[in-house]
Amino acid sequence: QKLDHHWSSRGSLIAAKAVADYVKANVKLSAIPEVQFDLKAQAPETYQESSLLPRLPIAERSKYKPEAFVPYELVRKSPQASLIGDNQAQIVLVGSSASKGERQWPFEYGLPHYLSREVSNAAQAGRGPWLPMEDYLRNIAFQASPPKVVIWQLWEAFLLDVDQAELPKDWMLN
């Protein structure tokens, strides 16, 4: 997005394709059931939020108009493997809002589409990348049956300035 720190919907899908290509080239996925998905573009909408505008002087904000974006829908083409959903996730996405953006920032939709595999999403919007990963790694389901692939969406900004994540003061000690 021009006015926000999130990827655009197109950028989200470019990132998802690049990650999926890397995973397919470096991980043996044949043991994970293949599932077909379609990504369907919807009518363009206007992006109303902005993480940039609040940082600008009030007089400057009117120069920037809301942005258009293309929302997406993920449609499963293959039948469900289990009626009760008891199959264990083999590919898991962990991250923050860019991985929980659904139709607006469809990174989480692009991964299953480009991987042709189910991707379980453990991302948490508004908590940065560190706390969702900690929660996921401490989860009993992960400890009992780790997946074959964990994809961790992490912005460089969080590597440069850990304080952006607003972590609890004693977090690094734990």
mmCIF file with all atom_site columns, N, CA, C and O in Angstrom, residues 25-59:
data_model
loop_
_atom_site.group_PDB
_atom_site.id
_atom_site.type_symbol
_atom_site.label_atom_id
_atom_site.label_alt_id
_atom_site.label_comp_id
_atom_site.label_asym_id
_atom_site.label_entity_id
_atom_site.label_seq_id
_atom_site.pdbx_PDB_ins_code
_atom_site.Cartn_x
_atom_site.Cartn_y
_atom_site.Cartn_z
_atom_site.occupancy
_atom_site.B_iso_or_equiv
_atom_site.pdbx_formal_charge
_atom_site.auth_seq_id
_atom_site.auth_comp_id
_atom_site.auth_asym_id
_atom_site.auth_atom_id
_atom_site.pdbx_PDB_model_num
ATOM 1   N N  . ALA A 1 25 ? 10.617  -25.802 -3.995 1.00 0.00 ? 25 ALA A N  1
ATOM 2   C CA . ALA A 1 25 ? 11.968  -26.138 -4.457 1.00 0.00 ? 25 ALA A CA 1
ATOM 3   C C  . ALA A 1 25 ? 12.827  -26.748 -3.355 1.00 0.00 ? 25 ALA A C  1
ATOM 4   O O  . ALA A 1 25 ? 13.814  -27.417 -3.655 1.00 0.00 ? 25 ALA A O  1
ATOM 5   N N  . ASN A 1 26 ? 12.458  -26.555 -2.087 1.00 0.00 ? 26 ASN A N  1
ATOM 6   C CA . ASN A 1 26 ? 13.333  -26.962 -0.987 1.00 0.00 ? 26 ASN A CA 1
ATOM 7   C C  . ASN A 1 26 ? 12.726  -27.950 0.000  1.00 0.00 ? 26 ASN A C  1
ATOM 8   O O  . ASN A 1 26 ? 13.428  -28.403 0.906  1.00 0.00 ? 26 ASN A O  1
ATOM 9   N N  . VAL A 1 27 ? 11.447  -28.265 -0.147 1.00 0.00 ? 27 VAL A N  1
ATOM 10  C CA . VAL A 1 27 ? 10.780  -29.179 0.781  1.00 0.00 ? 27 VAL A CA 1
ATOM 11  C C  . VAL A 1 27 ? 10.055  -30.255 -0.029 1.00 0.00 ? 27 VAL A C  1
ATOM 12  O O  . VAL A 1 27 ? 9.367   -29.942 -1.002 1.00 0.00 ? 27 VAL A O  1
ATOM 13  N N  . LYS A 1 28 ? 10.214  -31.491 0.390  1.00 0.00 ? 28 LYS A N  1
ATOM 14  C CA . LYS A 1 28 ? 9.502   -32.586 -0.270 1.00 0.00 ? 28 LYS A CA 1
ATOM 15  C C  . LYS A 1 28 ? 8.038   -32.550 0.194  1.00 0.00 ? 28 LYS A C  1
ATOM 16  O O  . LYS A 1 28 ? 7.734   -32.891 1.340  1.00 0.00 ? 28 LYS A O  1
ATOM 17  N N  . LEU A 1 29 ? 7.155   -32.131 -0.692 1.00 0.00 ? 29 LEU A N  1
ATOM 18  C CA . LEU A 1 29 ? 5.741   -31.967 -0.343 1.00 0.00 ? 29 LEU A CA 1
ATOM 19  C C  . LEU A 1 29 ? 4.879   -33.162 -0.741 1.00 0.00 ? 29 LEU A C  1
ATOM 20  O O  . LEU A 1 29 ? 3.688   -33.171 -0.458 1.00 0.00 ? 29 LEU A O  1
ATOM 21  N N  . SER A 1 30 ? 5.463   -34.167 -1.347 1.00 0.00 ? 30 SER A N  1
ATOM 22  C CA . SER A 1 30 ? 4.668   -35.290 -1.867 1.00 0.00 ? 30 SER A CA 1
ATOM 23  C C  . SER A 1 30 ? 3.886   -36.022 -0.778 1.00 0.00 ? 30 SER A C  1
ATOM 24  O O  . SER A 1 30 ? 2.845   -36.614 -1.061 1.00 0.00 ? 30 SER A O  1
ATOM 25  N N  . ALA A 1 31 ? 4.356   -35.979 0.457  1.00 0.00 ? 31 ALA A N  1
ATOM 26  C CA . ALA A 1 31 ? 3.642   -36.659 1.552  1.00 0.00 ? 31 ALA A CA 1
ATOM 27  C C  . ALA A 1 31 ? 2.445   -35.847 2.047  1.00 0.00 ? 31 ALA A C  1
ATOM 28  O O  . ALA A 1 31 ? 1.626   -36.347 2.818  1.00 0.00 ? 31 ALA A O  1
ATOM 29  N N  . ILE A 1 32 ? 2.339   -34.595 1.619  1.00 0.00 ? 32 ILE A N  1
ATOM 30  C CA . ILE A 1 32 ? 1.223   -33.739 2.031  1.00 0.00 ? 32 ILE A CA 1
ATOM 31  C C  . ILE A 1 32 ? 0.172   -33.776 0.927  1.00 0.00 ? 32 ILE A C  1
ATOM 32  O O  . ILE A 1 32 ? 0.485   -33.512 -0.238 1.00 0.00 ? 32 ILE A O  1
ATOM 33  N N  . PRO A 1 33 ? -1.070  -34.110 1.276  1.00 0.00 ? 33 PRO A N  1
ATOM 34  C CA . PRO A 1 33 ? -2.105  -34.210 0.237  1.00 0.00 ? 33 PRO A CA 1
ATOM 35  C C  . PRO A 1 33 ? -2.254  -32.923 -0.578 1.00 0.00 ? 33 PRO A C  1
ATOM 36  O O  . PRO A 1 33 ? -2.251  -31.823 -0.024 1.00 0.00 ? 33 PRO A O  1
ATOM 37  N N  . GLU A 1 34 ? -2.380  -33.107 -1.887 1.00 0.00 ? 34 GLU A N  1
ATOM 38  C CA . GLU A 1 34 ? -2.571  -31.957 -2.770 1.00 0.00 ? 34 GLU A CA 1
ATOM 39  C C  . GLU A 1 34 ? -4.033  -31.525 -2.724 1.00 0.00 ? 34 GLU A C  1
ATOM 40  O O  . GLU A 1 34 ? -4.936  -32.353 -2.661 1.00 0.00 ? 34 GLU A O  1
ATOM 41  N N  . VAL A 1 35 ? -4.242  -30.223 -2.729 1.00 0.00 ? 35 VAL A N  1
ATOM 42  C CA . VAL A 1 35 ? -5.582  -29.631 -2.704 1.00 0.00 ? 35 VAL A CA 1
ATOM 43  C C  . VAL A 1 35 ? -5.576  -28.480 -3.710 1.00 0.00 ? 35 VAL A C  1
ATOM 44  O O  . VAL A 1 35 ? -4.642  -27.683 -3.733 1.00 0.00 ? 35 VAL A O  1
ATOM 45  N N  . GLN A 1 36 ? -6.596  -28.402 -4.514 1.00 0.00 ? 36 GLN A N  1
ATOM 46  C CA . GLN A 1 36 ? -6.674  -27.334 -5.510 1.00 0.00 ? 36 GLN A CA 1
ATOM 47  C C  . GLN A 1 36 ? -7.549  -26.188 -5.003 1.00 0.00 ? 36 GLN A C  1
ATOM 48  O O  . GLN A 1 36 ? -8.630  -26.411 -4.454 1.00 0.00 ? 36 GLN A O  1
ATOM 49  N N  . PHE A 1 37 ? -7.052  -24.989 -5.200 1.00 0.00 ? 37 PHE A N  1
ATOM 50  C CA . PHE A 1 37 ? -7.765  -23.774 -4.816 1.00 0.00 ? 37 PHE A CA 1
ATOM 51  C C  . PHE A 1 37 ? -7.779  -22.822 -6.002 1.00 0.00 ? 37 PHE A C  1
ATOM 52  O O  . PHE A 1 37 ? -6.851  -22.805 -6.808 1.00 0.00 ? 37 PHE A O  1
ATOM 53  N N  . ASP A 1 38 ? -8.806  -22.015 -6.091 1.00 0.00 ? 38 ASP A N  1
ATOM 54  C CA . ASP A 1 38 ? -8.860  -20.900 -7.036 1.00 0.00 ? 38 ASP A CA 1
ATOM 55  C C  . ASP A 1 38 ? -8.808  -19.601 -6.259 1.00 0.00 ? 38 ASP A C  1
ATOM 56  O O  . ASP A 1 38 ? -9.436  -19.481 -5.194 1.00 0.00 ? 38 ASP A O  1
ATOM 57  N N  . LEU A 1 39 ? -8.068  -18.662 -6.787 1.00 0.00 ? 39 LEU A N  1
ATOM 58  C CA . LEU A 1 39 ? -8.070  -17.302 -6.254 1.00 0.00 ? 39 LEU A CA 1
ATOM 59  C C  . LEU A 1 39 ? -8.934  -16.474 -7.191 1.00 0.00 ? 39 LEU A C  1
ATOM 60  O O  . LEU A 1 39 ? -8.639  -16.386 -8.382 1.00 0.00 ? 39 LEU A O  1
ATOM 61  N N  . LYS A 1 40 ? -9.991  -15.895 -6.667 1.00 0.00 ? 40 LYS A N  1
ATOM 62  C CA . LYS A 1 40 ? -10.899 -15.133 -7.523 1.00 0.00 ? 40 LYS A CA 1
ATOM 63  C C  . LYS A 1 40 ? -10.859 -13.663 -7.123 1.00 0.00 ? 40 LYS A C  1
ATOM 64  O O  . LYS A 1 40 ? -11.180 -13.314 -5.988 1.00 0.00 ? 40 LYS A O  1
ATOM 65  N N  . ALA A 1 41 ? -10.440 -12.833 -8.086 1.00 0.00 ? 41 ALA A N  1
ATOM 66  C CA . ALA A 1 41 ? -10.426 -11.391 -7.862 1.00 0.00 ? 41 ALA A CA 1
ATOM 67  C C  . ALA A 1 41 ? -11.866 -10.886 -7.808 1.00 0.00 ? 41 ALA A C  1
ATOM 68  O O  . ALA A 1 41 ? -12.726 -11.336 -8.570 1.00 0.00 ? 41 ALA A O  1
ATOM 69  N N  . GLN A 1 42 ? -12.104 -9.961  -6.912 1.00 0.00 ? 42 GLN A N  1
ATOM 70  C CA . GLN A 1 42 ? -13.418 -9.343  -6.750 1.00 0.00 ? 42 GLN A CA 1
ATOM 71  C C  . GLN A 1 42 ? -13.360 -7.921  -7.309 1.00 0.00 ? 42 GLN A C  1
ATOM 72  O O  . GLN A 1 42 ? -12.307 -7.446  -7.724 1.00 0.00 ? 42 GLN A O  1
ATOM 73  N N  . ALA A 1 43 ? -14.472 -7.239  -7.276 1.00 0.00 ? 43 ALA A N  1
ATOM 74  C CA . ALA A 1 43 ? -14.512 -5.845  -7.737 1.00 0.00 ? 43 ALA A CA 1
ATOM 75  C C  . ALA A 1 43 ? -13.628 -4.985  -6.825 1.00 0.00 ? 43 ALA A C  1
ATOM 76  O O  . ALA A 1 43 ? -13.611 -5.193  -5.606 1.00 0.00 ? 43 ALA A O  1
ATOM 77  N N  . PRO A 1 44 ? -12.881 -4.044  -7.403 1.00 0.00 ? 44 PRO A N  1
ATOM 78  C CA . PRO A 1 44 ? -12.011 -3.185  -6.581 1.00 0.00 ? 44 PRO A CA 1
ATOM 79  C C  . PRO A 1 44 ? -12.801 -2.438  -5.506 1.00 0.00 ? 44 PRO A C  1
ATOM 80  O O  . PRO A 1 44 ? -13.959 -2.092  -5.702 1.00 0.00 ? 44 PRO A O  1
ATOM 81  N N  . GLU A 1 45 ? -12.140 -2.240  -4.373 1.00 0.00 ? 45 GLU A N  1
ATOM 82  C CA . GLU A 1 45 ? -12.712 -1.496  -3.257 1.00 0.00 ? 45 GLU A CA 1
ATOM 83  C C  . GLU A 1 45 ? -11.709 -0.423  -2.855 1.00 0.00 ? 45 GLU A C  1
ATOM 84  O O  . GLU A 1 45 ? -10.601 -0.382  -3.362 1.00 0.00 ? 45 GLU A O  1
ATOM 85  N N  . THR A 1 46 ? -12.111 0.414   -1.912 1.00 0.00 ? 46 THR A N  1
ATOM 86  C CA . THR A 1 46 ? -11.230 1.478   -1.442 1.00 0.00 ? 46 THR A CA 1
ATOM 87  C C  . THR A 1 46 ? -10.696 1.116   -0.069 1.00 0.00 ? 46 THR A C  1
ATOM 88  O O  . THR A 1 46 ? -11.443 0.716   0.820  1.00 0.00 ? 46 THR A O  1
ATOM 89  N N  . TYR A 1 47 ? -9.402  1.269   0.070  1.00 0.00 ? 47 TYR A N  1
ATOM 90  C CA . TYR A 1 47 ? -8.710  1.018   1.329  1.00 0.00 ? 47 TYR A CA 1
ATOM 91  C C  . TYR A 1 47 ? -8.834  2.275   2.181  1.00 0.00 ? 47 TYR A C  1
ATOM 92  O O  . TYR A 1 47 ? -8.344  3.340   1.807  1.00 0.00 ? 47 TYR A O  1
ATOM 93  N N  . GLN A 1 48 ? -9.499  2.183   3.311  1.00 0.00 ? 48 GLN A N  1
ATOM 94  C CA . GLN A 1 48 ? -9.807  3.364   4.122  1.00 0.00 ? 48 GLN A CA 1
ATOM 95  C C  . GLN A 1 48 ? -8.780  3.645   5.207  1.00 0.00 ? 48 GLN A C  1
ATOM 96  O O  . GLN A 1 48 ? -8.628  4.772   5.634  1.00 0.00 ? 48 GLN A O  1
ATOM 97  N N  . GLU A 1 49 ? -8.091  2.613   5.681  1.00 0.00 ? 49 GLU A N  1
ATOM 98  C CA . GLU A 1 49 ? -7.155  2.792   6.787  1.00 0.00 ? 49 GLU A CA 1
ATOM 99  C C  . GLU A 1 49 ? -5.794  3.229   6.268  1.00 0.00 ? 49 GLU A C  1
ATOM 100 O O  . GLU A 1 49 ? -5.491  3.057   5.101  1.00 0.00 ? 49 GLU A O  1
ATOM 101 N N  . SER A 1 50 ? -4.988  3.778   7.143  1.00 0.00 ? 50 SER A N  1
ATOM 102 C CA . SER A 1 50 ? -3.654  4.191   6.752  1.00 0.00 ? 50 SER A CA 1
ATOM 103 C C  . SER A 1 50 ? -2.772  4.269   7.981  1.00 0.00 ? 50 SER A C  1
ATOM 104 O O  . SER A 1 50 ? -3.145  4.862   8.981  1.00 0.00 ? 50 SER A O  1
ATOM 105 N N  . SER A 1 51 ? -1.592  3.657   7.900  1.00 0.00 ? 51 SER A N  1
ATOM 106 C CA . SER A 1 51 ? -0.636  3.812   8.996  1.00 0.00 ? 51 SER A CA 1
ATOM 107 C C  . SER A 1 51 ? 0.302   4.980   8.723  1.00 0.00 ? 51 SER A C  1
ATOM 108 O O  . SER A 1 51 ? 1.013   5.418   9.610  1.00 0.00 ? 51 SER A O  1
ATOM 109 N N  . LEU A 1 52 ? 0.290   5.504   7.496  1.00 0.00 ? 52 LEU A N  1
ATOM 110 C CA . LEU A 1 52 ? 1.132   6.646   7.148  1.00 0.00 ? 52 LEU A CA 1
ATOM 111 C C  . LEU A 1 52 ? 0.488   7.974   7.542  1.00 0.00 ? 52 LEU A C  1
ATOM 112 O O  . LEU A 1 52 ? 1.142   8.839   8.132  1.00 0.00 ? 52 LEU A O  1
ATOM 113 N N  . LEU A 1 53 ? -0.778  8.158   7.200  1.00 0.00 ? 53 LEU A N  1
ATOM 114 C CA . LEU A 1 53 ? -1.426  9.456   7.404  1.00 0.00 ? 53 LEU A CA 1
ATOM 115 C C  . LEU A 1 53 ? -1.348  9.984   8.833  1.00 0.00 ? 53 LEU A C  1
ATOM 116 O O  . LEU A 1 53 ? -1.069  11.171  9.023  1.00 0.00 ? 53 LEU A O  1
ATOM 117 N N  . PRO A 1 54 ? -1.558  9.184   9.860  1.00 0.00 ? 54 PRO A N  1
ATOM 118 C CA . PRO A 1 54 ? -1.458  9.725   11.218 1.00 0.00 ? 54 PRO A CA 1
ATOM 119 C C  . PRO A 1 54 ? -0.060  10.253  11.565 1.00 0.00 ? 54 PRO A C  1
ATOM 120 O O  . PRO A 1 54 ? 0.098   11.030  12.484 1.00 0.00 ? 54 PRO A O  1
ATOM 121 N N  . ARG A 1 55 ? 0.938   9.853   10.806 1.00 0.00 ? 55 ARG A N  1
ATOM 122 C CA . ARG A 1 55 ? 2.306   10.298  11.058 1.00 0.00 ? 55 ARG A CA 1
ATOM 123 C C  . ARG A 1 55 ? 2.638   11.611  10.339 1.00 0.00 ? 55 ARG A C  1
ATOM 124 O O  . ARG A 1 55 ? 3.697   12.187  10.550 1.00 0.00 ? 55 ARG A O  1
ATOM 125 N N  . LEU A 1 56 ? 1.737   12.053  9.457  1.00 0.00 ? 56 LEU A N  1
ATOM 126 C CA . LEU A 1 56 ? 1.952   13.282  8.706  1.00 0.00 ? 56 LEU A CA 1
ATOM 127 C C  . LEU A 1 56 ? 1.285   14.472  9.398  1.00 0.00 ? 56 LEU A C  1
ATOM 128 O O  . LEU A 1 56 ? 0.291   14.300  10.109 1.00 0.00 ? 56 LEU A O  1
ATOM 129 N N  . PRO A 1 57 ? 1.787   15.686  9.151  1.00 0.00 ? 57 PRO A N  1
ATOM 130 C CA . PRO A 1 57 ? 1.094   16.871  9.668  1.00 0.00 ? 57 PRO A CA 1
ATOM 131 C C  . PRO A 1 57 ? -0.327  16.925  9.108  1.00 0.00 ? 57 PRO A C  1
ATOM 132 O O  . PRO A 1 57 ? -0.568  16.527  7.962  1.00 0.00 ? 57 PRO A O  1
ATOM 133 N N  . ILE A 1 58 ? -1.245  17.409  9.882  1.00 0.00 ? 58 ILE A N  1
ATOM 134 C CA . ILE A 1 58 ? -2.657  17.441  9.480  1.00 0.00 ? 58 ILE A CA 1
ATOM 135 C C  . ILE A 1 58 ? -2.834  18.127  8.131  1.00 0.00 ? 58 ILE A C  1
ATOM 136 O O  . ILE A 1 58 ? -3.594  17.658  7.284  1.00 0.00 ? 58 ILE A O  1
ATOM 137 N N  . ALA A 1 59 ? -2.112  19.195  7.888  1.00 0.00 ? 59 ALA A N  1
ATOM 138 C CA . ALA A 1 59 ? -2.241  19.927  6.624  1.00 0.00 ? 59 ALA A CA 1
ATOM 139 C C  . ALA A 1 59 ? -1.821  19.087  5.418  1.00 0.00 ? 59 ALA A C  1
ATOM 140 O O  . ALA A 1 59 ? -2.293  19.321  4.301  1.00 0.00 ? 59 ALA A O  1
#
